[in-house]
Amino acid sequence: MSGGAGKQTGTPAVAGRFTAPTGRRAAAAPALCAALALALALLPAAVAGAATRADDGPRTLQLSRKEAGKGGSITVTGRGWRPKALLTLLICGQNMIGGTNSCANGDGRAVTTDAHGAFRRSLPVAEPPKPCPCVVHVATVTGEPAAADAAFKVAGHPVAPLPDERAGGRLTVLAPPRLTGSSGLLTWFGAPPQRELTVTVGNLGSAPAKDPVFTVGTSHGVLAPEWAEQQWRGTVPAGKKAEVRLPVELAAGAHGDYLVSLKYGDKVLVEQPWGVGRPWGVTLFWVLLCLVIPMAVFRIGMAIVDRARPRRTAGTAATRGTTPAGGSAALPWFTPDTAPSTTTSTERPTSKGSA
């Protein structure tokens, strides 16, 4: 009986080992499930936060060397840029105050950032057209404008004091220009052709550009452009972009191929061709004028000849035997024949043998 009782008491103990955990494990299981659920809930937010920090973090530039001579090369490393963005790398003089005109554009390089907004690119050292202090300038080509500079010294390149930076920021064009508008009926008859030049500009400077003054020029063929200043009413904040619209007008009767240029300061921002049609209304006017004037002169001349021609009097017509019974002069070819007829006679012919 004792052995049977031992078997009976042992069996529930073995069964209880597999059906229910101990007290410590029972307390740890709910905590582990809660921690796992919390981690799964916070994982998307952590990934999104990391991506946001990668996109919105400060843009940094690092150079492998701070000084190098012409013919050498440096390695430019950047972080915090927009993922998959196309960038340009340039060596510029005068801290790029004059825009890309002060950069060695022919020796620049392009690079595309990776999925985390980082890049690494080798850049040949070239002497910019302006004296130092020089910088390595990196800027986006498409999308939202972004730029950064890193100080760099080109060994052997002249150094000069920096000029005063133009007040109102540093503007550059971000999109191809457009000429909007159309010609009306008056333009077909020689009125001045008019269009509106639309450009998207971005402010790469550190100060806002308020009411910037642009210079618009138009040229025809090999002739030099004619420039005129135009002030755009508005403000372009630092690091932002804006759409600028400026009117463009040509001379009356202009036609052919023209080139519209836009300058900001001493820098030419855009050049846009403009094909102007011929004012055919003017040509039609001159053709009609050439036909109407001869006809009018002819009619005036005929009227003068008709008035200056001598008139025939009644006495003159009577002496010529051409005055009809009504007393009015008749044309010569309508005058009745007064000569005796040789074919007609009022006498009857005599018969043969009659007295």
Tab-separated table of C-alpha atoms in Angstrom:
chain	number	residue	atom	x	y	z
A	1	MET	CA	0.000	0.000	0.000
A	2	SER	CA	2.813	2.357	0.787
A	3	GLY	CA	4.388	1.741	-2.602
A	4	GLY	CA	1.076	2.357	-4.291
A	5	ALA	CA	0.662	5.506	-2.325
A	6	GLY	CA	4.144	6.587	-3.371
A	7	LYS	CA	3.320	6.115	-7.018
A	8	GLN	CA	0.127	8.013	-6.644
A	9	THR	CA	1.836	10.920	-4.930
A	10	GLY	CA	4.734	10.969	-7.444
A	11	THR	CA	2.604	11.088	-10.515
A	12	PRO	CA	0.870	14.394	-9.680
A	13	ALA	CA	4.261	15.892	-8.878
A	14	VAL	CA	5.612	14.991	-12.297
A	15	ALA	CA	2.457	16.176	-13.997
A	16	GLY	CA	2.545	19.449	-12.066
A	17	ARG	CA	6.118	20.148	-13.374
A	18	PHE	CA	4.917	20.350	-16.999
A	19	THR	CA	1.547	21.988	-16.584
A	20	ALA	CA	2.412	24.984	-14.422
A	21	PRO	CA	5.672	27.005	-14.041
A	22	THR	CA	7.224	27.813	-10.762
A	23	GLY	CA	6.427	31.065	-8.946
A	24	ARG	CA	9.547	32.967	-10.238
A	25	ARG	CA	8.951	31.999	-13.874
A	26	ALA	CA	5.296	32.874	-13.625
A	27	ALA	CA	6.216	36.363	-12.463
A	28	ALA	CA	8.924	36.884	-15.134
A	29	ALA	CA	6.837	35.822	-18.151
A	30	PRO	CA	4.384	38.773	-18.122
A	31	ALA	CA	7.233	41.250	-17.619
A	32	LEU	CA	9.160	39.784	-20.572
A	33	CYS	CA	6.098	39.991	-22.840
A	34	ALA	CA	5.465	43.591	-21.823
A	35	ALA	CA	9.085	44.585	-22.498
A	36	LEU	CA	8.999	42.879	-25.898
A	37	ALA	CA	5.753	44.636	-26.837
A	38	LEU	CA	7.171	47.997	-25.746
A	39	ALA	CA	10.312	47.457	-27.786
A	40	LEU	CA	8.303	46.565	-30.877
A	41	ALA	CA	6.155	49.676	-30.388
A	42	LEU	CA	9.136	51.983	-30.010
A	43	LEU	CA	11.163	50.513	-32.878
A	44	PRO	CA	9.421	52.403	-35.734
A	45	ALA	CA	9.654	55.656	-33.807
A	46	ALA	CA	13.355	55.098	-33.162
A	47	VAL	CA	14.004	54.345	-36.824
A	48	ALA	CA	12.012	57.400	-37.896
A	49	GLY	CA	13.846	59.541	-35.368
A	50	ALA	CA	17.193	58.322	-36.636
A	51	ALA	CA	16.198	59.078	-40.220
A	52	THR	CA	14.976	62.514	-39.216
A	53	ARG	CA	18.216	63.269	-37.440
A	54	ALA	CA	20.135	62.102	-40.514
A	55	ASP	CA	18.094	64.398	-42.763
A	56	ASP	CA	17.725	67.416	-40.498
A	57	GLY	CA	21.108	67.293	-38.802
A	58	PRO	CA	23.747	69.947	-39.406
A	59	ARG	CA	25.570	69.715	-42.718
A	60	THR	CA	29.273	69.182	-42.151
A	61	LEU	CA	32.332	69.264	-44.405
A	62	GLN	CA	35.727	67.802	-43.645
A	63	LEU	CA	38.873	68.199	-45.756
A	64	SER	CA	41.762	65.782	-45.746
A	65	ARG	CA	44.166	68.759	-45.930
A	66	LYS	CA	43.746	72.438	-45.190
A	67	GLU	CA	46.407	73.516	-47.677
A	68	ALA	CA	47.625	72.149	-51.000
A	69	GLY	CA	49.161	73.435	-54.200
A	70	LYS	CA	47.891	73.403	-57.745
A	71	GLY	CA	48.002	69.940	-59.267
A	72	GLY	CA	47.400	68.137	-55.964
A	73	SER	CA	44.138	66.753	-54.655
A	74	ILE	CA	42.152	66.664	-51.439
A	75	THR	CA	39.388	64.420	-50.146
A	76	VAL	CA	36.122	66.064	-49.156
A	77	THR	CA	33.834	64.233	-46.712
A	78	GLY	CA	30.349	65.405	-45.813
A	79	ARG	CA	27.513	64.352	-43.537
A	80	GLY	CA	24.010	65.524	-42.737
A	81	TRP	CA	22.981	66.195	-46.363
A	82	ARG	CA	19.771	65.129	-48.044
A	83	PRO	CA	19.880	61.427	-49.036
A	84	LYS	CA	20.453	60.707	-52.741
A	85	ALA	CA	21.148	64.380	-53.459
A	86	LEU	CA	23.402	65.543	-56.303
A	87	LEU	CA	26.110	67.931	-55.082
A	88	THR	CA	28.803	70.016	-56.750
A	89	LEU	CA	32.257	70.569	-55.238
A	90	LEU	CA	34.224	73.703	-56.172
A	91	ILE	CA	37.290	75.610	-55.009
A	92	CYS	CA	36.408	79.313	-54.879
A	93	GLY	CA	38.318	82.495	-54.154
A	94	GLN	CA	37.315	85.500	-52.025
A	95	ASN	CA	35.143	83.219	-49.892
A	96	MET	CA	32.812	82.958	-52.908
A	97	ILE	CA	31.430	86.445	-52.335
A	98	GLY	CA	31.093	86.936	-56.088
A	99	GLY	CA	29.214	83.668	-56.608
A	100	THR	CA	30.434	80.895	-58.882
A	101	ASN	CA	32.256	83.472	-61.013
A	102	SER	CA	34.987	83.331	-58.379
A	103	CYS	CA	35.275	79.511	-58.552
A	104	ALA	CA	37.391	77.127	-60.597
A	105	ASN	CA	34.324	75.723	-62.359
A	106	GLY	CA	36.288	73.733	-64.929
A	107	ASP	CA	37.938	71.635	-62.198
A	108	GLY	CA	34.847	71.034	-60.089
A	109	ARG	CA	33.427	67.628	-59.269
A	110	ALA	CA	29.961	66.146	-58.684
A	111	VAL	CA	28.907	63.538	-56.132
A	112	THR	CA	25.669	61.871	-55.004
A	113	THR	CA	25.025	61.331	-51.312
A	114	ASP	CA	24.172	57.892	-49.972
A	115	ALA	CA	20.991	56.830	-48.166
A	116	HIS	CA	22.250	58.458	-44.952
A	117	GLY	CA	23.141	61.811	-46.541
A	118	ALA	CA	26.911	61.249	-46.474
A	119	PHE	CA	29.494	61.429	-49.259
A	120	ARG	CA	33.236	61.168	-49.891
A	121	ARG	CA	34.875	62.592	-53.021
A	122	SER	CA	38.329	63.464	-54.277
A	123	LEU	CA	38.713	67.050	-55.553
A	124	PRO	CA	41.675	68.291	-57.626
A	125	VAL	CA	43.307	71.468	-56.394
A	126	ALA	CA	43.031	74.322	-58.910
A	127	GLU	CA	43.625	78.054	-58.696
A	128	PRO	CA	40.345	80.000	-58.754
A	129	PRO	CA	40.008	83.169	-60.849
A	130	LYS	CA	39.848	85.300	-57.679
A	131	PRO	CA	42.515	85.609	-54.971
A	132	CYS	CA	42.281	83.884	-51.622
A	133	PRO	CA	41.030	83.542	-48.884
A	134	CYS	CA	39.585	80.439	-50.551
A	135	VAL	CA	36.939	77.900	-49.629
A	136	VAL	CA	35.721	74.521	-50.780
A	137	HIS	CA	32.098	75.161	-51.723
A	138	VAL	CA	29.549	72.326	-51.758
A	139	ALA	CA	25.974	72.959	-52.943
A	140	THR	CA	22.971	70.977	-54.109
A	141	VAL	CA	22.115	70.913	-57.803
A	142	THR	CA	18.425	69.983	-57.654
A	143	GLY	CA	15.720	70.116	-55.018
A	144	GLU	CA	15.822	72.328	-51.966
A	145	PRO	CA	18.891	74.608	-52.015
A	146	ALA	CA	21.591	73.770	-49.501
A	147	ALA	CA	25.252	74.781	-49.351
A	148	ALA	CA	28.249	74.723	-47.062
A	149	ASP	CA	31.818	76.068	-47.198
A	150	ALA	CA	35.078	74.878	-45.676
A	151	ALA	CA	38.154	77.087	-45.446
A	152	PHE	CA	41.032	76.002	-47.684
A	153	LYS	CA	44.344	77.548	-48.724
A	154	VAL	CA	45.692	77.141	-52.251
A	155	ALA	CA	49.477	77.214	-51.864
A	156	GLY	CA	51.118	79.810	-54.094
A	157	HIS	CA	47.842	81.547	-54.990
A	158	PRO	CA	47.700	85.314	-54.299
A	159	VAL	CA	45.818	86.576	-51.282
A	160	ALA	CA	43.871	89.861	-51.186
A	161	PRO	CA	41.487	91.536	-48.738
A	162	LEU	CA	37.863	90.566	-49.084
A	163	PRO	CA	35.593	93.054	-50.881
A	164	ASP	CA	32.439	94.271	-49.241
A	165	GLU	CA	29.758	91.641	-49.673
A	166	ARG	CA	26.781	92.893	-51.586
A	167	ALA	CA	23.960	93.762	-49.250
A	168	GLY	CA	20.868	91.682	-49.716
A	169	GLY	CA	22.170	88.115	-49.694
A	170	ARG	CA	23.651	85.983	-52.436
A	171	LEU	CA	21.150	84.940	-55.061
A	172	THR	CA	21.463	82.131	-57.550
A	173	VAL	CA	19.074	80.540	-60.054
A	174	LEU	CA	17.623	77.149	-59.106
A	175	ALA	CA	15.422	76.355	-62.137
A	176	PRO	CA	15.456	77.083	-65.881
A	177	PRO	CA	13.931	80.481	-66.761
A	178	ARG	CA	10.644	80.919	-68.634
A	179	LEU	CA	9.216	83.636	-70.863
A	180	THR	CA	5.461	83.781	-70.350
A	181	GLY	CA	2.845	85.777	-72.244
A	182	SER	CA	1.765	86.093	-75.875
A	183	SER	CA	1.576	88.714	-78.596
A	184	GLY	CA	-1.696	90.513	-79.271
A	185	LEU	CA	-3.252	92.100	-82.327
A	186	LEU	CA	-1.404	95.368	-81.816
A	187	THR	CA	1.917	93.538	-81.862
A	188	TRP	CA	0.919	92.121	-85.256
A	189	PHE	CA	0.736	95.713	-86.445
A	190	GLY	CA	4.110	96.730	-84.981
A	191	ALA	CA	3.440	97.379	-81.284
A	192	PRO	CA	6.352	96.587	-78.895
A	193	PRO	CA	6.493	92.836	-78.067
A	194	GLN	CA	6.158	92.145	-74.339
A	195	ARG	CA	6.866	89.092	-72.185
A	196	GLU	CA	7.392	88.247	-68.506
A	197	LEU	CA	10.667	86.618	-67.434
A	198	THR	CA	10.059	84.104	-64.623
A	199	VAL	CA	12.980	82.646	-62.655
A	200	THR	CA	13.271	80.749	-59.374
A	201	VAL	CA	16.112	82.112	-57.264
A	202	GLY	CA	17.601	80.894	-53.997
A	203	ASN	CA	19.451	82.887	-51.366
A	204	LEU	CA	22.743	81.183	-50.512
A	205	GLY	CA	23.880	84.030	-48.273
A	206	SER	CA	23.454	84.508	-44.562
A	207	ALA	CA	21.327	87.655	-44.850
A	208	PRO	CA	17.866	88.038	-46.420
A	209	ALA	CA	17.607	89.689	-49.825
A	210	LYS	CA	14.993	92.439	-49.522
A	211	ASP	CA	13.693	94.159	-52.679
A	212	PRO	CA	16.675	93.045	-54.795
A	213	VAL	CA	17.549	95.071	-57.901
A	214	PHE	CA	18.065	93.014	-61.067
A	215	THR	CA	19.370	94.127	-64.451
A	216	VAL	CA	17.502	92.876	-67.527
A	217	GLY	CA	19.184	93.033	-70.930
A	218	THR	CA	17.993	92.279	-74.471
A	219	SER	CA	20.278	91.720	-77.452
A	220	HIS	CA	19.699	90.983	-81.136
A	221	GLY	CA	22.246	89.134	-83.218
A	222	VAL	CA	25.810	90.272	-82.589
A	223	LEU	CA	24.748	93.550	-81.006
A	224	ALA	CA	25.576	94.228	-77.372
A	225	PRO	CA	22.651	93.896	-74.943
A	226	GLU	CA	20.739	96.929	-73.758
A	227	TRP	CA	20.478	96.806	-69.954
A	228	ALA	CA	17.769	98.260	-67.723
A	229	GLU	CA	17.500	97.986	-63.926
A	230	GLN	CA	14.310	96.594	-62.401
A	231	GLN	CA	13.550	96.245	-58.703
A	232	TRP	CA	11.646	93.195	-57.551
A	233	ARG	CA	9.340	93.830	-54.604
A	234	GLY	CA	9.738	91.071	-52.074
A	235	THR	CA	12.132	89.330	-49.715
A	236	VAL	CA	14.122	86.126	-50.217
A	237	PRO	CA	15.083	84.799	-46.750
A	238	ALA	CA	18.498	83.241	-46.199
A	239	GLY	CA	18.482	79.619	-47.338
A	240	LYS	CA	15.077	79.966	-49.010
A	241	LYS	CA	13.840	80.385	-52.569
A	242	ALA	CA	11.333	82.604	-54.348
A	243	GLU	CA	9.841	83.043	-57.809
A	244	VAL	CA	10.803	86.335	-59.451
A	245	ARG	CA	8.814	87.799	-62.360
A	246	LEU	CA	10.131	90.748	-64.348
A	247	PRO	CA	8.597	92.378	-67.473
A	248	VAL	CA	10.594	92.438	-70.716
A	249	GLU	CA	9.776	94.749	-73.637
A	250	LEU	CA	11.379	95.226	-77.059
A	251	ALA	CA	11.264	98.153	-79.458
A	252	ALA	CA	8.290	98.713	-81.768
A	253	GLY	CA	8.423	96.559	-84.887
A	254	ALA	CA	11.102	94.257	-83.455
A	255	HIS	CA	11.312	90.776	-84.970
A	256	GLY	CA	13.853	87.966	-85.227
A	257	ASP	CA	15.970	86.106	-82.663
A	258	TYR	CA	16.628	87.921	-79.389
A	259	LEU	CA	18.449	86.966	-76.182
A	260	VAL	CA	17.124	88.012	-72.762
A	261	SER	CA	19.745	88.183	-69.981
A	262	LEU	CA	19.321	88.679	-66.235
A	263	LYS	CA	22.061	89.988	-63.938
A	264	TYR	CA	22.269	90.412	-60.195
A	265	GLY	CA	25.173	92.669	-59.367
A	266	ASP	CA	28.013	91.746	-61.713
A	267	LYS	CA	26.862	88.159	-62.119
A	268	VAL	CA	24.795	86.995	-65.110
A	269	LEU	CA	22.181	84.629	-63.707
A	270	VAL	CA	20.332	83.435	-66.818
A	271	GLU	CA	20.161	83.858	-70.590
A	272	GLN	CA	16.923	82.955	-72.354
A	273	PRO	CA	16.394	83.021	-76.161
A	274	TRP	CA	13.278	84.693	-77.537
A	275	GLY	CA	12.050	84.291	-81.104
A	276	VAL	CA	9.865	87.240	-82.132
A	277	GLY	CA	7.595	86.865	-85.154
A	278	ARG	CA	7.458	89.391	-87.970
A	279	PRO	CA	4.675	92.014	-87.728
A	280	TRP	CA	2.854	91.019	-90.907
A	281	GLY	CA	0.195	93.643	-90.320
A	282	VAL	CA	2.741	96.337	-91.121
A	283	THR	CA	3.676	94.549	-94.357
A	284	LEU	CA	0.011	94.281	-95.327
A	285	PHE	CA	-0.452	97.972	-94.611
A	286	TRP	CA	2.404	98.963	-96.936
A	287	VAL	CA	1.145	96.661	-99.698
A	288	LEU	CA	-2.309	98.220	-99.531
A	289	LEU	CA	-0.760	101.664	-99.400
A	290	CYS	CA	1.246	100.968	-102.561
A	291	LEU	CA	-1.968	99.981	-104.361
A	292	VAL	CA	-4.207	102.774	-103.085
A	293	ILE	CA	-1.862	105.699	-103.720
A	294	PRO	CA	-1.346	105.011	-107.479
A	295	MET	CA	-5.086	104.552	-107.960
A	296	ALA	CA	-5.823	107.796	-106.132
A	297	VAL	CA	-3.204	109.692	-108.187
A	298	PHE	CA	-4.677	108.293	-111.393
A	299	ARG	CA	-8.205	109.366	-110.501
A	300	ILE	CA	-7.032	112.843	-109.495
A	301	GLY	CA	-5.127	113.179	-112.785
A	302	MET	CA	-8.172	112.129	-114.826
A	303	ALA	CA	-10.329	114.641	-112.985
A	304	ILE	CA	-7.817	117.420	-113.769
A	305	VAL	CA	-7.675	116.445	-117.451
A	306	ASP	CA	-11.463	116.393	-117.646
A	307	ARG	CA	-11.683	119.892	-116.171
A	308	ALA	CA	-8.907	121.313	-118.368
A	309	ARG	CA	-10.311	119.920	-121.666
A	310	PRO	CA	-11.907	122.678	-123.890
A	311	ARG	CA	-15.692	122.517	-124.314
A	312	ARG	CA	-17.495	122.894	-127.750
A	313	THR	CA	-19.954	125.812	-128.089
A	314	ALA	CA	-23.279	125.829	-130.025
A	315	GLY	CA	-21.970	128.213	-132.754
A	316	THR	CA	-18.998	126.039	-133.481
A	317	ALA	CA	-21.177	123.005	-133.815
A	318	ALA	CA	-23.641	124.846	-136.190
A	319	THR	CA	-20.928	125.927	-138.606
A	320	ARG	CA	-19.971	122.305	-138.923
A	321	GLY	CA	-23.596	121.319	-139.662
A	322	THR	CA	-23.737	119.027	-136.761
A	323	THR	CA	-26.295	120.786	-134.601
A	324	PRO	CA	-29.430	118.695	-134.289
A	325	ALA	CA	-32.985	120.024	-134.057
A	326	GLY	CA	-32.851	120.141	-130.269
A	327	GLY	CA	-29.904	122.541	-130.423
A	328	SER	CA	-27.491	120.279	-128.593
A	329	ALA	CA	-24.228	119.241	-130.084
A	330	ALA	CA	-24.115	115.728	-131.440
A	331	LEU	CA	-21.199	113.462	-132.029
A	332	PRO	CA	-19.856	113.422	-135.568
A	333	TRP	CA	-20.574	109.774	-136.168
A	334	PHE	CA	-24.202	110.286	-135.258
A	335	THR	CA	-24.732	113.279	-137.706
A	336	PRO	CA	-27.451	112.587	-140.352
A	337	ASP	CA	-26.136	112.167	-143.860
A	338	THR	CA	-26.933	115.289	-145.990
A	339	ALA	CA	-25.402	114.091	-149.268
A	340	PRO	CA	-27.891	112.902	-151.987
A	341	SER	CA	-28.154	109.187	-152.293
A	342	THR	CA	-27.198	107.626	-155.603
A	343	THR	CA	-29.276	104.560	-155.057
A	344	THR	CA	-32.595	106.142	-154.199
A	345	SER	CA	-34.776	108.442	-156.404
A	346	THR	CA	-38.310	109.777	-156.249
A	347	GLU	CA	-38.791	109.678	-160.045
A	348	ARG	CA	-40.304	106.605	-161.509
A	349	PRO	CA	-38.441	105.046	-164.433
A	350	THR	CA	-40.057	105.453	-167.821
A	351	SER	CA	-41.103	102.408	-169.641
A	352	LYS	CA	-39.620	101.573	-172.949
A	353	GLY	CA	-41.510	103.072	-175.878
A	354	SER	CA	-43.351	105.657	-173.796
A	355	ALA	CA	-43.124	109.307	-174.633
